[in-house]
Each structure stands twice: as structure tokens, then as C-alpha cells.
Amino acid sequence: MSLLQERDQKYVAHTYGRFPLDLVRAEGSLVYDADGKRYIDMGSGIGVTAFGNGDPVWVAAVSAQLGKLQHMSNLYYTEPCVRLAELLCEKTGMKRVFFGNSGAEANECAIKVARKYAAEKKGPEHFTIVTLENSFHGRTLSTLAATGQEVFHKLFQPLTPGFVSVPADDLETLKRTALEQKAAGVLVECVQGEGGIHVLSKEFVQGLEAFCREEDIVLMVDEVQTGNGRTGKLYSYMHYGISPDVVSTAKGLGGGLPIGACLMNEKTMDVLVPGDHGSTYGGNPVCCAGAVSVLERLDDAFLAEVEAKGAFLRKAFADAPGIEGVDGLGLMLGLRCAKPAGELVKKLNERGVLCLTAKTKIRLLPALNIPMELLEEAAETIKSVCAEA
Ligand SMILES: *Cc1c(COP(=O)(O)O)cnc(C)c1O
């Protein structure tokens, strides 16, 4: 164990299973450890560094803002926060945005919006939020309750009441449960991330939208991992042709600084009023300046490249020995491997490629602008490691 790892063990809370790598610097999609060893980053800090590390455009945007105004709180108006909200609304057709600092906080806001909307419109007994099994919505007590995975729940009872999860892609069970429970809202990831890179079916998502509209239930899409170009569209719900009432996002939005956003449409835009919700750091000018620079670059031509890179990886892994299939959309991919994903990822670290896992799969979330040469090199290494006996 390195000295850094010993100090980490001693002083940092033991909440993470870390890989034994001491990382000191990075350039784009290349990362270097304390011995100067080079790694290709196929995880981008769990889908956060949308343009890699040290991207010059992003660094310039953040640095310029840092030199001007770093933080003033939400008691005053600041340009980057307004500009980011404006951009998010222009690009999605949503109408209003609340800013927090993380994915969990974005989802907390979404849940509050759904509950208040339903309580005012239908009555206080309409508070339940329906989510999907194998979902992941965050680590706060309410977003844990929303997360449909028992493993995360058991040590933290009682969680926030009023959440129920149903199997993904089973519209009839969802409808029946939502009606029985007098649901306020439904919260889904169109591509489940932590739950194992599961792409929801078109029939399910479109049927869900029709049902929510008919019953006036708030449809919330969690785009924390899938958002901001990750799947080859700006937001993953756009693959389905639906219009959610609330969209939460974070991770890639800030490009490496903490930010979360909760977007509301015509139906939900006026639910929150002064005093209902807040966040001291929310809309911080430096984080927003970084996010503006990320969003401004996610145009159609760039998103087409993300799709093309995703297609390249799928093709590279098709029929590769030891890889049984590839799931996902764009640059959010899950490899079904013959061997346990955890072991493969350890071997890949040794061979200079940083990958993630999601349940039983190897999960790939490279920077959206990863150069083709690095993508090719990483794909070759992954194929050879997966093929080894
Ligand atoms: C990561 C993630 C979250 C939680 O985000 P934090 O920033 O860690 O709070 C919520 N939902 C999804 C889909 C995620 O992938």
C-alpha cells in the first residue's frame, strides 16, 4: 500500500472501495499515476468530465469566471446562472430551472415538485412516487428511498416514506401500482446506469408518458448520468420522443465541477414559490460558467460524433471472444462479459485502461470528445483482456 493510500485509510471515511492507483494529473482522456504510468480514461470520473480533464475551452470559461466573481448566494442575480438556465430551456423546451450541487439534490427537487403539485391539485394523500427496480437516484435518505435496490436500503431504515418501485418495462404493473397508491409522480432513468446499463423499451416509456398525461401524474426523468450528450442526444428521453414534466441532471453538466439542475415544464414551472426550496451553493457562478461552456458545445454535429463513437465501440466488441453482448446508447455502454466484470476491470487498470462496472457489466463512459485513436487503443486492450482465459 502506498503512503497516500495509508493516509487515506487513516483519515478518509471508508465509504469507497478504491482501486490502488494514486492519480496525479490528466490531460484530456489520458491520466497519469504517481509513477508516471499512463491510463486511458474510459470512465470520465463516472460520466462527469464530459470534455475530459483540462479541456482548454472549459478551463478558460471557468478561470475567467473565477477571476470575476466566485460566489454571491441566491440573494442576488448573476449572469452565469441565468445564462445556463436560459440555455437549458432553449435546448429542451423546458420552462424553468432550479440549481443544486449534485444528482441527488436535483432529484430531491424533482420529488418536492411532484409532491407539491399533486397535493395542491389532487389532495395531500397523493404523495407516492413510483420508481423502477434496479434504479439509482442518489444517496440522501429520500433519493435512497427512490432507488429501487434493497442493498442500499437495509442499514438506513426508516427511509423517507411514500416510495414504491416496480419492475422496469412492465407498464401494466406500473399503472396498477400508481393508481392504487395514488401516485404523485413517476421517476425513471431511460437508461438505467448503476443498475446495469438497461435501456428502457420504447413501448414502456411512451406508454408511461401517455398514462401520466391521462392521470395527471408528474413524469420525472432522471438524466443525471444519461444527460448532457452522454447517449448521443442532449437528453436520453429525446430518443423516445416524450416530453417529461420534470428533468433532473448533474454529472456531465458541470464538466468537472459540482452542479445539479432540475428542469420544469409548463405544468410544473410554477409549483415552487419563494421559500419552498433552496440551496446555498446552487447556481454558483463558477460551476454555471463551466456548465454553460459544456452545453454550448453540445450541438447536433457534436452529438452525431458521440453516436458514431458509440457505434464504433459496439462494432469493435461485436463477436469479440469473452464479450457476450453490448448494451446502452451512445457513449454509455455496458459490456456483458463471460468473466466477472470486477476482475476484468482490475486487469484493465494494470493494462492502462480505466473502466467502470455496473452490476455484472463493464461500464464505459468515456469523455464525449475522446480522440478516436485512444478509443481504438482502449477497445483493443478491453478485447484482449476479455479474451484471456
Ligand atoms: C450518479 C447518479 C445520481 C446521484 O448523483 P450524485 O451527484 O452522486 O448525488 C442520481 N441518479 C443517477 C441516474 C445517477 O447516475
Tab-separated table of C-alpha atoms and ligand atoms in Angstrom:
chain	number	residue	atom	x	y	z
A	1	MET	CA	0.000	0.000	0.000
A	2	SER	CA	1.401	3.433	-0.919
A	3	LEU	CA	1.834	6.150	1.687
A	4	LEU	CA	-1.033	8.079	0.110
A	5	GLN	CA	-3.265	5.030	0.412
A	6	GLU	CA	-2.258	4.552	4.050
A	7	ARG	CA	-3.118	8.182	4.847
A	8	ASP	CA	-6.407	7.833	3.002
A	9	GLN	CA	-7.226	4.719	5.037
A	10	LYS	CA	-6.398	6.573	8.212
A	11	TYR	CA	-8.273	9.827	7.651
A	12	VAL	CA	-10.862	9.482	4.895
A	13	ALA	CA	-14.167	7.784	5.683
A	14	HIS	CA	-14.185	4.208	4.479
A	15	THR	CA	-17.178	4.604	2.182
A	16	TYR	CA	-15.472	3.659	-1.076
A	17	GLY	CA	-13.861	0.557	-2.462
A	18	ARG	CA	-10.978	2.248	-4.254
A	19	PHE	CA	-8.569	0.870	-6.832
A	20	PRO	CA	-4.926	1.038	-5.675
A	21	LEU	CA	-3.993	3.866	-8.050
A	22	ASP	CA	-2.581	7.231	-6.950
A	23	LEU	CA	-3.563	9.605	-9.745
A	24	VAL	CA	-1.731	12.884	-10.007
A	25	ARG	CA	-2.537	14.530	-13.329
A	26	ALA	CA	-4.520	14.207	-16.511
A	27	GLU	CA	-4.731	15.641	-19.989
A	28	GLY	CA	-7.939	15.106	-21.901
A	29	SER	CA	-8.660	11.368	-21.742
A	30	LEU	CA	-5.176	10.419	-20.548
A	31	VAL	CA	-4.476	10.117	-16.832
A	32	TYR	CA	-1.099	9.592	-15.126
A	33	ASP	CA	-0.318	7.998	-11.762
A	34	ALA	CA	2.436	8.852	-9.286
A	35	ASP	CA	4.907	6.620	-11.177
A	36	GLY	CA	4.145	8.382	-14.443
A	37	LYS	CA	2.193	5.402	-15.813
A	38	ARG	CA	-0.352	6.383	-18.468
A	39	TYR	CA	-4.013	5.311	-18.467
A	40	ILE	CA	-6.807	5.822	-20.980
A	41	ASP	CA	-9.804	7.101	-19.064
A	42	MET	CA	-12.949	5.229	-20.131
A	43	GLY	CA	-14.933	6.339	-17.075
A	44	SER	CA	-14.510	10.145	-17.051
A	45	GLY	CA	-14.987	10.364	-13.292
A	46	ILE	CA	-18.331	8.497	-13.629
A	47	GLY	CA	-19.526	10.496	-16.598
A	48	VAL	CA	-18.546	13.864	-15.171
A	49	THR	CA	-15.657	15.215	-17.242
A	50	ALA	CA	-17.694	15.487	-20.450
A	51	PHE	CA	-14.737	17.038	-22.292
A	52	GLY	CA	-12.025	15.216	-20.383
A	53	ASN	CA	-9.597	16.734	-17.914
A	54	GLY	CA	-8.078	20.134	-18.507
A	55	ASP	CA	-10.064	20.839	-21.672
A	56	PRO	CA	-8.801	24.300	-22.748
A	57	VAL	CA	-12.240	25.746	-23.595
A	58	TRP	CA	-13.712	24.620	-20.273
A	59	VAL	CA	-10.668	25.737	-18.277
A	60	ALA	CA	-10.803	29.171	-19.935
A	61	ALA	CA	-14.521	29.580	-19.162
A	62	VAL	CA	-14.130	28.520	-15.538
A	63	SER	CA	-10.933	30.523	-14.977
A	64	ALA	CA	-12.420	33.695	-16.440
A	65	GLN	CA	-15.403	33.434	-14.101
A	66	LEU	CA	-13.200	32.565	-11.140
A	67	GLY	CA	-11.325	35.833	-11.695
A	68	LYS	CA	-14.557	37.843	-11.809
A	69	LEU	CA	-16.941	36.588	-9.151
A	70	GLN	CA	-16.751	33.260	-7.359
A	71	HIS	CA	-19.860	33.180	-5.169
A	72	MET	CA	-22.582	35.560	-4.017
A	73	SER	CA	-25.508	33.283	-2.981
A	74	ASN	CA	-29.008	33.323	-4.374
A	75	LEU	CA	-29.874	36.624	-2.746
A	76	TYR	CA	-28.571	38.376	-5.875
A	77	TYR	CA	-28.621	37.996	-9.659
A	78	THR	CA	-25.589	36.662	-11.523
A	79	GLU	CA	-25.128	36.176	-15.273
A	80	PRO	CA	-23.763	32.580	-15.480
A	81	CYS	CA	-26.717	31.127	-13.559
A	82	VAL	CA	-29.265	32.941	-15.714
A	83	ARG	CA	-27.402	32.085	-18.921
A	84	LEU	CA	-27.263	28.405	-18.000
A	85	ALA	CA	-30.986	28.261	-17.183
A	86	GLU	CA	-31.744	30.068	-20.447
A	87	LEU	CA	-29.602	27.619	-22.442
A	88	LEU	CA	-31.129	24.576	-20.757
A	89	CYS	CA	-34.646	25.847	-21.527
A	90	GLU	CA	-33.835	26.844	-25.121
A	91	LYS	CA	-32.278	23.463	-25.852
A	92	THR	CA	-35.014	21.345	-24.252
A	93	GLY	CA	-38.238	23.359	-24.386
A	94	MET	CA	-38.467	23.127	-20.610
A	95	LYS	CA	-39.513	26.371	-18.924
A	96	ARG	CA	-37.678	26.887	-15.666
A	97	VAL	CA	-34.653	25.527	-13.789
A	98	PHE	CA	-33.663	25.041	-10.148
A	99	PHE	CA	-29.942	24.619	-9.450
A	100	GLY	CA	-28.361	22.465	-6.746
A	101	ASN	CA	-24.973	20.764	-6.466
A	102	SER	CA	-25.444	17.089	-7.231
A	103	GLY	CA	-27.624	14.469	-8.814
A	104	ALA	CA	-29.252	13.552	-5.527
A	105	GLU	CA	-30.181	17.177	-4.935
A	106	ALA	CA	-31.593	17.519	-8.446
A	107	ASN	CA	-33.805	14.514	-7.700
A	108	GLU	CA	-34.803	15.870	-4.272
A	109	CYS	CA	-36.069	18.959	-6.052
A	110	ALA	CA	-37.952	16.840	-8.611
A	111	ILE	CA	-39.619	14.853	-5.819
A	112	LYS	CA	-40.640	18.038	-3.988
A	113	VAL	CA	-42.126	19.432	-7.192
A	114	ALA	CA	-44.151	16.262	-7.828
A	115	ARG	CA	-45.406	16.064	-4.246
A	116	LYS	CA	-46.423	19.713	-4.062
A	117	TYR	CA	-48.072	19.611	-7.480
A	118	ALA	CA	-50.136	16.557	-6.577
A	119	ALA	CA	-51.008	17.749	-3.076
A	120	GLU	CA	-52.342	21.042	-4.406
A	121	LYS	CA	-54.070	19.581	-7.439
A	122	LYS	CA	-55.472	16.312	-6.054
A	123	GLY	CA	-55.053	16.324	-2.291
A	124	PRO	CA	-52.414	15.504	0.328
A	125	GLU	CA	-52.947	11.718	0.083
A	126	HIS	CA	-51.392	11.832	-3.407
A	127	PHE	CA	-47.765	11.724	-2.299
A	128	THR	CA	-46.341	8.421	-3.523
A	129	ILE	CA	-43.500	8.402	-6.029
A	130	VAL	CA	-43.273	5.309	-8.234
A	131	THR	CA	-39.771	4.323	-9.369
A	132	LEU	CA	-38.284	1.264	-11.069
A	133	GLU	CA	-36.468	-1.734	-9.681
A	134	ASN	CA	-32.700	-1.509	-10.220
A	135	SER	CA	-32.897	2.254	-10.480
A	136	PHE	CA	-30.391	4.592	-8.863
A	137	HIS	CA	-31.379	8.091	-7.815
A	138	GLY	CA	-28.876	9.084	-5.117
A	139	ARG	CA	-27.689	8.617	-1.539
A	140	THR	CA	-29.771	11.051	0.509
A	141	LEU	CA	-32.498	9.385	2.557
A	142	SER	CA	-35.233	10.317	0.083
A	143	THR	CA	-33.317	9.513	-3.074
A	144	LEU	CA	-32.278	6.208	-1.443
A	145	ALA	CA	-35.956	5.524	-0.878
A	146	ALA	CA	-36.470	6.285	-4.576
A	147	THR	CA	-33.656	3.899	-5.503
A	148	GLY	CA	-35.232	0.525	-6.248
A	149	GLN	CA	-32.382	-1.604	-4.879
A	150	GLU	CA	-32.764	-3.201	-1.453
A	151	VAL	CA	-28.983	-3.452	-0.942
A	152	PHE	CA	-28.785	0.310	-0.442
A	153	HIS	CA	-31.729	0.427	1.964
A	154	LYS	CA	-31.305	-2.054	4.719
A	155	LEU	CA	-28.951	-0.243	7.088
A	156	PHE	CA	-30.700	3.106	6.996
A	157	GLN	CA	-34.279	2.437	7.993
A	158	PRO	CA	-36.611	4.190	8.208
A	159	LEU	CA	-36.188	5.865	4.837
A	160	THR	CA	-38.500	8.631	3.660
A	161	PRO	CA	-41.929	7.022	3.258
A	162	GLY	CA	-44.022	7.235	0.103
A	163	PHE	CA	-41.836	5.465	-2.446
A	164	VAL	CA	-42.570	2.225	-4.265
A	165	SER	CA	-40.635	0.531	-7.039
A	166	VAL	CA	-41.981	-1.720	-9.789
A	167	PRO	CA	-40.209	-3.822	-12.447
A	168	ALA	CA	-38.835	-1.919	-15.457
A	169	ASP	CA	-40.653	-2.386	-18.758
A	170	ASP	CA	-43.813	-3.702	-17.077
A	171	LEU	CA	-46.328	-0.974	-17.882
A	172	GLU	CA	-49.382	-2.784	-16.510
A	173	THR	CA	-47.843	-3.256	-13.052
A	174	LEU	CA	-46.682	0.341	-13.016
A	175	LYS	CA	-50.139	1.645	-13.947
A	176	ARG	CA	-51.903	-0.536	-11.396
A	177	THR	CA	-49.451	0.435	-8.634
A	178	ALA	CA	-49.578	4.138	-9.465
A	179	LEU	CA	-53.382	4.145	-9.320
A	180	GLU	CA	-53.615	2.014	-6.154
A	181	GLN	CA	-51.024	4.161	-4.372
A	182	LYS	CA	-52.470	7.470	-5.597
A	183	ALA	CA	-49.106	8.360	-7.120
A	184	ALA	CA	-47.928	11.959	-7.247
A	185	GLY	CA	-45.223	11.148	-9.760
A	186	VAL	CA	-43.163	8.555	-11.564
A	187	LEU	CA	-39.361	8.846	-11.687
A	188	VAL	CA	-37.323	6.836	-14.227
A	189	GLU	CA	-33.907	6.693	-15.880
A	190	CYS	CA	-34.440	5.951	-19.590
A	191	VAL	CA	-31.133	4.076	-19.481
A	192	GLN	CA	-30.522	2.667	-16.008
A	193	GLY	CA	-26.903	3.409	-15.138
A	194	GLU	CA	-25.752	1.998	-11.793
A	195	GLY	CA	-28.451	-0.662	-12.166
A	196	GLY	CA	-26.606	-2.285	-15.062
A	197	ILE	CA	-26.963	-0.229	-18.290
A	198	HIS	CA	-30.510	-1.269	-19.046
A	199	VAL	CA	-32.213	0.669	-21.859
A	200	LEU	CA	-35.954	1.001	-21.200
A	201	SER	CA	-38.156	-0.136	-24.083
A	202	LYS	CA	-39.842	2.433	-26.328
A	203	GLU	CA	-43.275	0.924	-25.690
A	204	PHE	CA	-42.805	1.224	-21.942
A	205	VAL	CA	-41.534	4.813	-21.929
A	206	GLN	CA	-44.093	6.062	-24.448
A	207	GLY	CA	-46.891	4.180	-22.689
A	208	LEU	CA	-45.726	5.670	-19.403
A	209	GLU	CA	-45.905	9.182	-20.812
A	210	ALA	CA	-49.440	8.614	-22.143
A	211	PHE	CA	-50.533	7.181	-18.777
A	212	CYS	CA	-49.010	10.050	-16.762
A	213	ARG	CA	-50.667	12.579	-19.035
A	214	GLU	CA	-54.050	10.863	-18.765
A	215	GLU	CA	-53.893	10.600	-14.965
A	216	ASP	CA	-52.148	13.937	-14.416
A	217	ILE	CA	-49.234	12.212	-12.686
A	218	VAL	CA	-45.903	14.088	-12.793
A	219	LEU	CA	-43.478	12.324	-15.147
A	220	MET	CA	-39.886	12.828	-13.985
A	221	VAL	CA	-36.864	11.640	-15.937
A	222	ASP	CA	-33.545	11.261	-14.100
A	223	GLU	CA	-30.906	12.381	-16.600
A	224	VAL	CA	-28.110	12.625	-14.055
A	225	GLN	CA	-25.968	10.041	-15.840
A	226	THR	CA	-27.668	9.895	-19.266
A	227	GLY	CA	-27.859	13.653	-19.775
A	228	ASN	CA	-25.770	16.288	-21.484
A	229	GLY	CA	-24.906	14.361	-24.625
A	230	ARG	CA	-23.914	11.081	-22.998
A	231	THR	CA	-26.313	8.896	-25.022
A	232	GLY	CA	-25.858	10.733	-28.319
A	233	LYS	CA	-28.849	13.020	-27.775
A	234	LEU	CA	-28.776	16.014	-25.463
A	235	TYR	CA	-31.009	14.096	-23.006
A	236	SER	CA	-31.866	10.415	-23.249
A	237	TYR	CA	-35.656	10.999	-23.161
A	238	MET	CA	-35.205	12.586	-26.608
A	239	HIS	CA	-34.585	9.106	-28.051
A	240	TYR	CA	-38.164	8.267	-27.074
A	241	GLY	CA	-39.952	11.371	-28.376
A	242	ILE	CA	-41.503	12.099	-24.987
A	243	SER	CA	-41.892	15.362	-23.056
A	244	PRO	CA	-41.301	14.883	-19.327
A	245	ASP	CA	-42.795	17.238	-16.742
A	246	VAL	CA	-39.538	17.355	-14.792
A	247	VAL	CA	-35.962	16.501	-15.812
A	248	SER	CA	-33.124	16.189	-13.316
A	249	THR	CA	-29.499	16.264	-14.378
A	250	ALA	CA	-25.973	16.634	-12.960
A	251	LYS	CA	-22.732	14.642	-13.566
A	252	GLY	CA	-21.598	15.721	-17.077
A	253	LEU	CA	-23.417	19.057	-16.900
A	254	GLY	CA	-20.652	20.796	-14.971
A	255	GLY	CA	-17.836	19.079	-16.845
A	256	GLY	CA	-15.991	18.504	-13.555
A	257	LEU	CA	-17.453	20.992	-11.095
A	258	PRO	CA	-20.388	20.086	-8.846
A	259	ILE	CA	-23.750	21.158	-10.186
A	260	GLY	CA	-27.212	19.661	-10.445
A	261	ALA	CA	-30.264	21.017	-12.197
A	262	CYS	CA	-33.981	20.311	-12.028
A	263	LEU	CA	-35.857	21.414	-15.161
A	264	MET	CA	-39.609	22.033	-15.075
A	265	ASN	CA	-42.115	22.319	-17.952
A	266	GLU	CA	-45.305	24.441	-18.358
A	267	LYS	CA	-47.181	22.170	-15.996
A	268	THR	CA	-44.665	22.257	-13.148
A	269	MET	CA	-42.804	25.562	-13.629
A	270	ASP	CA	-44.852	27.484	-11.063
A	271	VAL	CA	-45.124	24.784	-8.412
A	272	LEU	CA	-42.198	26.059	-6.354
A	273	VAL	CA	-42.573	29.553	-4.925
A	274	PRO	CA	-40.255	31.633	-2.708
A	275	GLY	CA	-39.447	29.738	0.470
A	276	ASP	CA	-40.282	26.266	-0.895
A	277	HIS	CA	-36.759	25.218	-1.765
A	278	GLY	CA	-33.202	26.487	-1.857
A	279	SER	CA	-29.501	25.715	-1.903
A	280	THR	CA	-26.698	27.996	-0.733
A	281	TYR	CA	-24.285	26.932	-3.454
A	282	GLY	CA	-26.985	26.370	-6.086
A	283	GLY	CA	-26.334	28.359	-9.266
A	284	ASN	CA	-22.767	29.139	-8.179
A	285	PRO	CA	-21.236	31.348	-10.917
A	286	VAL	CA	-18.076	29.276	-11.404
A	287	CYS	CA	-19.937	25.963	-11.730
A	288	CYS	CA	-22.517	27.572	-14.011
A	289	ALA	CA	-19.806	29.091	-16.234
A	290	GLY	CA	-18.320	25.605	-16.645
A	291	ALA	CA	-21.748	24.150	-17.435
A	292	VAL	CA	-22.515	26.891	-19.972
A	293	SER	CA	-19.294	26.050	-21.790
A	294	VAL	CA	-20.235	22.329	-21.809
A	295	LEU	CA	-23.787	22.889	-23.070
A	296	GLU	CA	-22.797	25.398	-25.738
A	297	ARG	CA	-20.630	22.752	-27.398
A	298	LEU	CA	-23.254	20.001	-27.458
A	299	ASP	CA	-24.642	20.833	-30.897
A	300	ASP	CA	-26.063	18.366	-33.440
A	301	ALA	CA	-22.723	17.808	-35.185
A	302	PHE	CA	-21.009	17.012	-31.890
A	303	LEU	CA	-23.831	14.696	-30.769
A	304	ALA	CA	-23.573	12.864	-34.107
A	305	GLU	CA	-19.911	12.212	-33.279
A	306	VAL	CA	-20.891	10.791	-29.893
A	307	GLU	CA	-23.299	8.421	-31.684
A	308	ALA	CA	-20.594	7.468	-34.164
A	309	LYS	CA	-18.075	6.723	-31.418
A	310	GLY	CA	-20.668	4.602	-29.624
A	311	ALA	CA	-21.334	2.730	-32.870
A	312	PHE	CA	-17.596	2.208	-33.336
A	313	LEU	CA	-17.302	0.602	-29.885
A	314	ARG	CA	-20.330	-1.636	-30.480
A	315	LYS	CA	-18.815	-2.836	-33.708
A	316	ALA	CA	-15.408	-3.361	-32.094
A	317	PHE	CA	-16.956	-5.573	-29.402
A	318	ALA	CA	-19.376	-7.489	-31.651
A	319	ASP	CA	-18.378	-11.167	-31.711
A	320	ALA	CA	-15.291	-10.444	-29.554
A	321	PRO	CA	-14.310	-13.549	-27.562
A	322	GLY	CA	-15.349	-13.225	-23.912
A	323	ILE	CA	-17.834	-10.430	-24.668
A	324	GLU	CA	-21.378	-11.723	-24.936
A	325	GLY	CA	-23.103	-8.506	-25.834
A	326	VAL	CA	-23.153	-4.718	-25.625
A	327	ASP	CA	-25.990	-2.686	-24.110
A	328	GLY	CA	-26.598	1.027	-23.874
A	329	LEU	CA	-26.808	4.128	-26.047
A	330	GLY	CA	-24.161	6.494	-27.401
A	331	LEU	CA	-21.137	6.571	-25.106
A	332	MET	CA	-22.967	4.933	-22.203
A	333	LEU	CA	-22.252	1.265	-22.795
A	334	GLY	CA	-22.378	-1.931	-20.758
A	335	LEU	CA	-20.393	-4.995	-21.853
A	336	ARG	CA	-21.829	-8.364	-20.892
A	337	CYS	CA	-18.699	-10.393	-20.241
A	338	ALA	CA	-18.060	-14.077	-19.744
A	339	LYS	CA	-15.935	-13.331	-16.652
A	340	PRO	CA	-16.801	-11.227	-13.587
A	341	ALA	CA	-16.620	-7.539	-14.502
A	342	GLY	CA	-14.811	-6.596	-11.283
A	343	GLU	CA	-11.877	-8.878	-12.072
A	344	LEU	CA	-11.680	-7.672	-15.657
A	345	VAL	CA	-11.629	-4.034	-14.592
A	346	LYS	CA	-8.713	-4.743	-12.219
A	347	LYS	CA	-6.778	-6.359	-15.059
A	348	LEU	CA	-7.644	-3.425	-17.307
A	349	ASN	CA	-6.227	-0.995	-14.742
A	350	GLU	CA	-2.969	-2.915	-14.867
A	351	ARG	CA	-3.034	-2.718	-18.661
A	352	GLY	CA	-3.587	1.052	-18.591
A	353	VAL	CA	-7.330	1.392	-19.229
A	354	LEU	CA	-9.676	2.775	-16.553
A	355	CYS	CA	-13.211	1.335	-16.788
A	356	LEU	CA	-16.254	1.185	-14.506
A	357	THR	CA	-18.639	-1.604	-13.656
A	358	ALA	CA	-22.428	-1.601	-13.436
A	359	LYS	CA	-23.772	-4.719	-11.720
A	360	THR	CA	-22.345	-7.603	-13.792
A	361	LYS	CA	-21.193	-5.494	-16.744
A	362	ILE	CA	-18.139	-3.456	-17.632
A	363	ARG	CA	-19.447	0.087	-17.952
A	364	LEU	CA	-17.879	2.551	-20.382
A	365	LEU	CA	-18.486	6.282	-20.005
A	366	PRO	CA	-15.521	7.918	-21.771
A	367	ALA	CA	-15.269	11.675	-22.259
A	368	LEU	CA	-17.557	12.667	-25.122
A	369	ASN	CA	-14.613	14.169	-27.037
A	370	ILE	CA	-12.239	11.234	-26.563
A	371	PRO	CA	-9.979	11.061	-29.642
A	372	MET	CA	-10.611	8.091	-31.981
A	373	GLU	CA	-7.016	6.837	-31.577
A	374	LEU	CA	-7.493	6.470	-27.825
A	375	LEU	CA	-10.892	4.862	-28.279
A	376	GLU	CA	-9.359	2.345	-30.685
A	377	GLU	CA	-6.473	1.616	-28.350
A	378	ALA	CA	-8.786	1.185	-25.345
A	379	ALA	CA	-11.111	-1.099	-27.340
A	380	GLU	CA	-8.179	-3.313	-28.359
A	381	THR	CA	-6.996	-3.608	-24.746
A	382	ILE	CA	-10.506	-4.363	-23.480
A	383	LYS	CA	-10.969	-7.022	-26.162
A	384	SER	CA	-7.671	-8.691	-25.347
A	385	VAL	CA	-8.326	-8.697	-21.576
A	386	CYS	CA	-11.849	-10.089	-22.066
A	387	ALA	CA	-10.484	-12.803	-24.379
A	388	GLU	CA	-7.830	-14.016	-21.908
A	389	ALA	CA	-8.516	-17.369	-20.320
B	1	LIG	C1	-24.977	9.375	-10.024
B	1	LIG	C2	-26.453	9.371	-10.099
B	1	LIG	C3	-27.245	10.026	-9.151
B	1	LIG	C4	-26.653	10.674	-7.918
B	1	LIG	O1	-25.840	11.742	-8.243
B	1	LIG	P1	-24.887	12.398	-7.106
B	1	LIG	O2	-24.278	13.579	-7.815
B	1	LIG	O3	-23.911	11.358	-6.712
B	1	LIG	O4	-25.777	12.796	-5.999
B	1	LIG	C5	-28.608	10.064	-9.348
B	1	LIG	N1	-29.182	9.470	-10.405
B	1	LIG	C6	-28.454	8.816	-11.339
B	1	LIG	C7	-29.146	8.205	-12.500
B	1	LIG	C8	-27.078	8.733	-11.212
B	1	LIG	O5	-26.370	8.054	-12.116
